[in-house]
Amino acid sequence: MSGATSLLDAIAGVGTDRRGGYSRHGFDRAEAELREWFTAEATARGLDVHTDRNGNLWAWWGEPGPDAVVTGSHLDSVPGGGAFDGPLGVASALAAVDLLRAEGFTRSRPLAVAVFAEEEGGRFGVPCLGSRLLAGTLDADTARTLRDTDGVTLAEAVKARGVAPEHLGSDPETLGRIGCFVELHVEQGRGLVDLGTPVGLASSILAHGRWRLSFSGEGNHAGATALADRRDPMLPAASLVLAARRAAASVPGARATVGRLVPTPGGTNVIPSTVDVWLDARASGDGETRHVVAEITEAAREAAEAEGCTVAVREESYTGTVTFDSTLRDELAGVLGGAPALATGAGHDAGVLAHHVPTAMLFVRNPTGVSHAPAEHAEADDCEAGVAALARVLAHLAGAPC
Ligand code: GLV
Ligand code: MN
Ligand code: MN
């Protein structure tokens, strides 16, 4: 078994979801347990662990920055997610440190393993929360008031984990220490399966964002209200779901998904008063993504009007297209003997950091091609190949400027 696989085995029982897979969300009990696990593993390796002002963890091999080589990922998951999205990058980083140590590697630059908070946005709705706050691309006042489904604010959640909410926000000192960032991640598609190779590099990430559409109508009785008398917000919500598929299908490479829809109050025999729908839309560029979202929201508005309902649209997060540093990618492809480059539609902390520092990503083959679901997988041998690749990359980078 690879070092990464053994490390993942140790956390296999944490945050299991009764529906299958894992539900580990930013600053919840499961994620806190994983933070403790990470801190213990990093400390056992002689790394110096601390939490930054946004609740991201940093395990330093050597004095913190500047010009540090940083690797890592996240420990939170989507609801009912797989075992690898996030934790594989963290476990591989620790295993790569072991490998470098075993090889007698001597650093000429500081090296750190980072764990970013709430990458999936599974609890507070904004993905890459920790890295966005760190980079100053998410306003701290807005972040503090984000609420989870139980009404707990981010400010309350971080406070419960010992992070001062008043200090959340842009952290130029920590960001300034990062000379370059490399995130290893399970591939979230079948690109490497088709290429027949265990490890690749990322070339780009689709532009992507989240929009909340809140439909309001009139709550009423499911049996006693004639169809002609209804103002049922579920109808325009259903139209939105269909419009999302239609709009995305009309733009090459675009995707639009409704994975979350909440009727209030939510009773079988109750016409809802409101329906909140969260739309995830992605496409190659800003123009294409905005076009898809505009088509969907226009269809939602028309459908709402036809049913005597209203709709309010709010953008909850947005990230433009990411093109990873091609100089760094070519350099690392050389280090890895010509690893292929793959584009992805999945968002990552690396995508946030790529706007600020030279950044690269390594992908590890996923035989199922499935992600954000329990079927997500990586074979032990491929995990081992990922660790070896990451160790080679880190050794290369920590011996020369990025
Ligand atoms: C995160 O994995 C995302 O792409 O939403
Ligand atoms: Mn994910
Ligand atoms: Mn991830």
CSV table of C-alpha atoms in Angstrom, one decimal, residues 124 126 129 133 138-148 151-158 165 168 212 314:
chain,number,residue,atom,x,y,z
A,124,PHE,CA,-21.5,27.9,3.7
A,126,VAL,CA,-19.1,29.6,-1.3
A,129,LEU,CA,-13.7,29.8,1.1
A,133,LEU,CA,-10.4,34.9,2.0
A,138,LEU,CA,-14.0,37.3,-0.9
A,139,ASP,CA,-15.1,40.2,1.3
A,140,ALA,CA,-14.6,39.3,5.0
A,141,ASP,CA,-17.9,41.0,6.1
A,142,THR,CA,-19.8,39.1,3.5
A,143,ALA,CA,-18.1,35.8,4.6
A,144,ARG,CA,-18.7,36.4,8.3
A,145,THR,CA,-22.5,36.5,7.7
A,146,LEU,CA,-22.7,33.4,5.5
A,147,ARG,CA,-25.1,30.9,7.1
A,148,ASP,CA,-25.3,27.1,7.0
A,151,GLY,CA,-28.6,29.1,10.6
A,152,VAL,CA,-25.0,29.1,12.0
A,153,THR,CA,-22.9,31.9,10.6
A,154,LEU,CA,-19.3,31.4,9.4
A,155,ALA,CA,-18.3,33.8,12.2
A,156,GLU,CA,-19.9,31.5,14.8
A,157,ALA,CA,-18.5,28.3,13.2
A,158,VAL,CA,-14.9,29.5,13.0
A,165,PRO,CA,-13.9,35.8,13.2
A,168,LEU,CA,-11.0,36.7,8.8
A,212,ARG,CA,-29.3,31.3,-6.1
A,314,ARG,CA,-28.3,36.4,-6.5
